[in-house]
C-alpha positions as a printed NumPy array, in Angstrom:
array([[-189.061,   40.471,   29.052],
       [-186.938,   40.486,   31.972],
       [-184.584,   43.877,   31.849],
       [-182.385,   45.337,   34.764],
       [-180.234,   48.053,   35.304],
       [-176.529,   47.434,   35.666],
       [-173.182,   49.162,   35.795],
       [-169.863,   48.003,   36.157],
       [-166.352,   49.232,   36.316],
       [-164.401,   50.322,   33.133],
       [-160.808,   51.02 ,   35.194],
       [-162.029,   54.022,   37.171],
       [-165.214,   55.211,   34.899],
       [-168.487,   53.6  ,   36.298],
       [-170.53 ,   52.371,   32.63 ],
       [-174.128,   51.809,   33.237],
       [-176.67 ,   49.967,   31.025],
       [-179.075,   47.367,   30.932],
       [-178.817,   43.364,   31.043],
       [-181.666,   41.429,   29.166],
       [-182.188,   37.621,   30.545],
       [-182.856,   35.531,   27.576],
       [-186.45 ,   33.46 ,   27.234],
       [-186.406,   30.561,   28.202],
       [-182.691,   30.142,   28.996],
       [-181.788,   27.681,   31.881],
       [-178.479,   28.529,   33.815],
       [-175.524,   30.109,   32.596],
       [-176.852,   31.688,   28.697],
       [-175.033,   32.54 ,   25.818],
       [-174.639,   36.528,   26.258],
       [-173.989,   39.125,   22.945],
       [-172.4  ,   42.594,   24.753],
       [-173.364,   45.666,   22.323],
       [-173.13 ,   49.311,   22.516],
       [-173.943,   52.431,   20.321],
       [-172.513,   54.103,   17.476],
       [-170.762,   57.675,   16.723],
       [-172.315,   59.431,   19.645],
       [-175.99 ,   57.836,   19.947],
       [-176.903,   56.331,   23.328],
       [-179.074,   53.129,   24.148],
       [-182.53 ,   54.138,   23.819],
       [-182.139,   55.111,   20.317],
       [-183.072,   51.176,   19.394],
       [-180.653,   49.4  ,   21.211],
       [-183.632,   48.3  ,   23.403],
       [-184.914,   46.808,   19.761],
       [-182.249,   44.696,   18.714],
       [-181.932,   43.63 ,   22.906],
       [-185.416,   42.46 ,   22.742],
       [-185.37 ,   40.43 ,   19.276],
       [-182.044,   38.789,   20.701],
       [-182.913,   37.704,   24.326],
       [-186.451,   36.347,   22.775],
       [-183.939,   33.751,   21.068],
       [-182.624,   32.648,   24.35 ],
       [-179.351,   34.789,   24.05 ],
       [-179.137,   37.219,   27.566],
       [-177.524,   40.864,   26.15 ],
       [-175.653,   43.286,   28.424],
       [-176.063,   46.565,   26.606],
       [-174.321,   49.686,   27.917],
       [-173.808,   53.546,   27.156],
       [-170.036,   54.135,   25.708],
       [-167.83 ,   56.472,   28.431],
       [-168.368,   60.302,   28.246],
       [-172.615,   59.623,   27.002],
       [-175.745,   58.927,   28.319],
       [-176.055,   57.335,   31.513],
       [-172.447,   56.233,   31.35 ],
       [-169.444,   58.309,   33.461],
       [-166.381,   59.717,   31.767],
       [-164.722,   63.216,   31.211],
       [-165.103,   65.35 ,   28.967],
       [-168.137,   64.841,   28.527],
       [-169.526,   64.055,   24.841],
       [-166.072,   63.147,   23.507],
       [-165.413,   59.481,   21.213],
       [-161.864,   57.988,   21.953],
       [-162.144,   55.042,   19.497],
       [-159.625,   53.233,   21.452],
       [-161.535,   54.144,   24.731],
       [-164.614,   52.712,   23.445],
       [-162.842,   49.55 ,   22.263],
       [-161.382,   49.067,   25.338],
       [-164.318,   49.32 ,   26.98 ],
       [-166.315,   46.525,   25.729],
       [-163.96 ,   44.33 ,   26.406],
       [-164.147,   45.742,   30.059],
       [-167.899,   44.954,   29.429],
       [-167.26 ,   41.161,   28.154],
       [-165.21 ,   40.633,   31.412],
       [-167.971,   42.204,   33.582],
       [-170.584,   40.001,   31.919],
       [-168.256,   36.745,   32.537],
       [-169.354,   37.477,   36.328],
       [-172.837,   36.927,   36.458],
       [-174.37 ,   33.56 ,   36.927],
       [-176.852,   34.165,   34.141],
       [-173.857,   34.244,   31.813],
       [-171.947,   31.434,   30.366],
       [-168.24 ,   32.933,   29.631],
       [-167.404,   30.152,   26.855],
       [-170.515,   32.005,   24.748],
       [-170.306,   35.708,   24.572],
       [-170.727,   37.166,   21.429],
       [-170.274,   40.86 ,   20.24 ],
       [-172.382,   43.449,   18.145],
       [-171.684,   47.239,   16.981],
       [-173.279,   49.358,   14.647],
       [-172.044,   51.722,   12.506],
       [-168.891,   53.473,   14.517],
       [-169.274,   50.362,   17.243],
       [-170.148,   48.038,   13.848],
       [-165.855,   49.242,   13.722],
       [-165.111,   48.835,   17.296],
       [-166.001,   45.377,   17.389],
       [-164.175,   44.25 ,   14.559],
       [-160.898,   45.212,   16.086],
       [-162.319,   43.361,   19.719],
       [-163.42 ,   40.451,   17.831],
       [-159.497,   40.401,   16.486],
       [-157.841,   40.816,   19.942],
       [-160.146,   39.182,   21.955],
       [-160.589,   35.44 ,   22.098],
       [-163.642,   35.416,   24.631],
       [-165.528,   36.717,   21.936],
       [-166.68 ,   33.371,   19.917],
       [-169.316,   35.23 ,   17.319],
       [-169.384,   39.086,   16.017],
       [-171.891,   40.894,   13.989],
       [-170.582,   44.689,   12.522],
       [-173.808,   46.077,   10.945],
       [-173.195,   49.109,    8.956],
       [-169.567,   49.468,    9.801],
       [-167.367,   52.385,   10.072],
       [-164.27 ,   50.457,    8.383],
       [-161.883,   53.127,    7.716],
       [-161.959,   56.996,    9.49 ],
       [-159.649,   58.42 ,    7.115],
       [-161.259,   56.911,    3.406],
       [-165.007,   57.631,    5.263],
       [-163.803,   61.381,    5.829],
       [-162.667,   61.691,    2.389],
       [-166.457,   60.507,    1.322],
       [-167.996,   63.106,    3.457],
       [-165.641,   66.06 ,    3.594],
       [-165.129,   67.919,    0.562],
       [-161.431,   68.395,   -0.264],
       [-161.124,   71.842,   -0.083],
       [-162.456,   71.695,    3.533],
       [-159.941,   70.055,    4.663],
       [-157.303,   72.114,    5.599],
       [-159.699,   74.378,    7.431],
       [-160.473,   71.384,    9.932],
       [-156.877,   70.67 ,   10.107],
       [-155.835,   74.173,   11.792],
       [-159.6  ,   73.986,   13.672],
       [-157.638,   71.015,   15.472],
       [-154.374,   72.609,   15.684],
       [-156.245,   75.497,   17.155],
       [-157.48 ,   73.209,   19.464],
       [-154.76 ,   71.455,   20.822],
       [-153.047,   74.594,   21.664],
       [-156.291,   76.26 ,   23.354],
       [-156.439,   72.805,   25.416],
       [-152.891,   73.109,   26.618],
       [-153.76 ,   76.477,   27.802],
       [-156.573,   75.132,   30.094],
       [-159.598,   75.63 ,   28.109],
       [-162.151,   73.337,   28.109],
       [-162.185,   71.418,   24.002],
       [-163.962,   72.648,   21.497],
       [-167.245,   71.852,   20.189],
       [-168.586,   71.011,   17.172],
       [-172.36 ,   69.722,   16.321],
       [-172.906,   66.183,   15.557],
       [-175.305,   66.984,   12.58 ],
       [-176.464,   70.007,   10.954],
       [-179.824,   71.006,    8.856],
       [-177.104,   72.351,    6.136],
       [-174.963,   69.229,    5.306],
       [-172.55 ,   72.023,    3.857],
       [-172.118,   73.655,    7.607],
       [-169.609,   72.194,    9.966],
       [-170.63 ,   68.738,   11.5  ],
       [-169.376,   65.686,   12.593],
       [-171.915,   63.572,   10.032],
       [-173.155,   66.013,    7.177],
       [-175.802,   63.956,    5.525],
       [-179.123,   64.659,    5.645],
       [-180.286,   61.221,    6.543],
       [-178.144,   61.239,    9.902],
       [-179.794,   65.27 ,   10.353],
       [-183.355,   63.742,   10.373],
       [-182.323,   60.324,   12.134],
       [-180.72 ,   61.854,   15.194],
       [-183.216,   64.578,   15.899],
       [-186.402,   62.812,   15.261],
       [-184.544,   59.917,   17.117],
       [-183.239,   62.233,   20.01 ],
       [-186.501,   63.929,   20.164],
       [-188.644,   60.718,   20.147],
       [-187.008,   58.079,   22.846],
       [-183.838,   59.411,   23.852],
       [-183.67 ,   62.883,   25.431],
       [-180.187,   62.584,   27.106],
       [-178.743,   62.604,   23.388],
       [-177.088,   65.839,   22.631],
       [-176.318,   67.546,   19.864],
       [-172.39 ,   68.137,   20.058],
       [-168.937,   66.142,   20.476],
       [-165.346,   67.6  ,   21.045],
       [-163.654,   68.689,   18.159],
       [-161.081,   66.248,   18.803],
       [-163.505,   63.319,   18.143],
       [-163.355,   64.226,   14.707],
       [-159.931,   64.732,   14.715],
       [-159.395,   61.123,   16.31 ],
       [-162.405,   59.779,   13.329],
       [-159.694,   60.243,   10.977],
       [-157.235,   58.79 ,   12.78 ],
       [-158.979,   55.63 ,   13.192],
       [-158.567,   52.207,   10.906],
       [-160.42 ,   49.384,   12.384],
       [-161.156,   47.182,    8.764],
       [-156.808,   47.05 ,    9.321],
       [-158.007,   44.426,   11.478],
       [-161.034,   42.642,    9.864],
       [-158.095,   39.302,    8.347],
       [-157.101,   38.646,   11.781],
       [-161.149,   37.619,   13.173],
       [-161.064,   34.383,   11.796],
       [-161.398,   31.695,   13.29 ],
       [-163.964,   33.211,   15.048],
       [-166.947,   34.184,   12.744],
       [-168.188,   37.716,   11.525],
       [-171.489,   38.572,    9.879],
       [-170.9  ,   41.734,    8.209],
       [-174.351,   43.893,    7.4  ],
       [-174.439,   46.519,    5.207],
       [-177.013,   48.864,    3.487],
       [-176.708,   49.021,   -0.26 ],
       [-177.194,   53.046,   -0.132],
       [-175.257,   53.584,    2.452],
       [-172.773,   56.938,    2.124],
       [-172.092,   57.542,    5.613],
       [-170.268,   54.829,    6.025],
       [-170.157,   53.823,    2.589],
       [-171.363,   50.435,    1.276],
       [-168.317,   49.886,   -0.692],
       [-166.031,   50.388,    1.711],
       [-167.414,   48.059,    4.082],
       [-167.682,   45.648,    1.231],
       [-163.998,   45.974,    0.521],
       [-163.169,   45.25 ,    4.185],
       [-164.895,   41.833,    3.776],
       [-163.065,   40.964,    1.155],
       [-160.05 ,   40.768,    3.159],
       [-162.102,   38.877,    6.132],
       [-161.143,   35.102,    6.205],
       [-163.666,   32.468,    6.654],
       [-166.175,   31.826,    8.475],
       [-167.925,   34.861,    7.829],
       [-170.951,   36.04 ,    5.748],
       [-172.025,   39.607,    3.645],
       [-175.684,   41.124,    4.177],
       [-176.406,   43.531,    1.663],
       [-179.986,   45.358,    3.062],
       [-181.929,   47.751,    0.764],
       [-182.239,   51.392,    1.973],
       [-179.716,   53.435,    3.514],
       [-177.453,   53.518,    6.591],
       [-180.543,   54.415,    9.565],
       [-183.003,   52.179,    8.049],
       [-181.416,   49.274,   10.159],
       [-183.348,   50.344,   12.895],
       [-186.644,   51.473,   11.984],
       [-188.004,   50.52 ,    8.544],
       [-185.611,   47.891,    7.233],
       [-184.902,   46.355,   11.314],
       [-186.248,   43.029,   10.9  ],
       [-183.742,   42.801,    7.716],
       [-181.179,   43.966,   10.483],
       [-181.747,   42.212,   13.155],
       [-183.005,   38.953,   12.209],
       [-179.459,   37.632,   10.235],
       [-177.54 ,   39.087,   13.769],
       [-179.602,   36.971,   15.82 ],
       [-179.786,   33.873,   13.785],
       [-175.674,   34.438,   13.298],
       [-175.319,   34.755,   17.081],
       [-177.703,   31.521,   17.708],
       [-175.588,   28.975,   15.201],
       [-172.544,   30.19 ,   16.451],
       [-173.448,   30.604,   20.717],
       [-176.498,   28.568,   20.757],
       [-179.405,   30.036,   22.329]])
């Protein structure tokens, strides 16, 4: 399968990733753009879902998100929601100048924090004629009350007070650790499931992941309400898939965001919980995306 390397301007931040030529496909292709989740980078099974798409005929342009992998972007390791938002939309417009890409068919796909972004791009942006959110962050502040317990929450509060006034000062942001063995200690995702994902993940095909974002990215988590969006996709269509034991981004509050999604859209419910997307339960995953993307972009 033909893959390149590619990278492209994001208004001053150089975003690098890789461009898939779909099988078979004749002259300008139908083209889904897709990038990672709450700081993961490509190789943890972005490559996967590429691979199962362009075999359909459908070129993908995937790229790391600003401030990770093999992307640019300062600080380093920090998640501006709006940033990353922005961004593929800077990624749909770079794709609209190849050859191999036919701008009247791009379609969009996000998982899990980017299974958020691309709700809101699939809202504001017209070029974008298909979108598939699997495992969708819908709501930062009702998906922090899930994970953080109450009387935590006034610690983090002041943590990002502190923070802001150290970063006025000059000092470089504060850290805090993505997971953590002891879903009780401080982290970004305290679940066990996203503990053994990322490490095993990071450890196994994707060594440039690391281990820590800015505190701030949590702060801005919270801050962040991309299902406010999810009535204002139509007419453009939306597959939604989500993973019945999912409590990282919890099944039922994805589920509620659909009910407020107009037509034409349609629900996946997968078995297993939020990371078995894309390992044990991909084909379940990946599959509906790809057969969503070739009825609605051809392939």
């Amino acid at each position: 399968m033909a893959r390149r390397d590619i990278e492209f301007d994001a208004e001053g931040v150089t975003l690098r990733g890789w461009f898939y030529d779909g099988e078979g496909a004749s002259g300008p292709a139908p083209t889904v753009v897709m990038a990672h989740g709450f700081s993961a980078v490509k190789e943890m099974y972005l490559d996967s879902f590429a691979e199962a798409f362009a075999a359909a005929g459908l070129n993908v342009l995937v790229f790391d998100n600003r401030n990770f992998g093999a992307s640019d972007g300062e600080p380093r390791q920090e998640i501006d929601p709006w940033e990353q938002v922005r961004d593929y939309r800077h990624a749909i417009t770079y794709a609209t100048t190849l050859d191999e890409v036919d701008p009247t068919r791009i379609g969009i796909w996000g998982s899990s924090y980017s299974g958020g972004h691309v709700l809101v791009v699939g809202a504001i942006d017209r070029r974008v004629k298909a979108v598939v959110a699997q495992v969708p962050l819908v709501s930062g502040s009702a998906n922090i009350g899930e994970l953080v317990r109450a009387d935590f929450r006034a610690g983090f509060r002041e943590m990002f007070d502190a923070d802001r006034a150290a970063r006025f000062a000059g000092d470089p942001p504060a850290m805090v650790p993505v997971v953590d063995e002891d879903p009780l200690a401080p982290s970004a995702l305290p679940t066990p499931d996203s503990w053994t994902w990322f490490t095993e993940t990071g450890k196994d095909r994707a060594p440039s992941w690391r281990n820590e974002v800015t505190l701030r990215t949590v702060e801005m988590l919270g801050e962040y309400e991309p299902g406010t969006y999810i009535g204002r996709i139509s007419p453009t269509p939306l597959l939604m898939v989500v993973a019945r034991q999912d409590h990282l981004t919890p099944a039922h509050l994805a589920i509620g965001a659909f009910e407020n999604a107009r037509e034409p859209k349609r629900l996946v419910i997968l078995p297993g919980g939020h990371f078995d997307a894309y390992v044990e339960g991909f084909d379940g995953a990946s599959v509906p995306a790809r057969d969503w993307f070739v009825e609605h972009l051809g392939g």
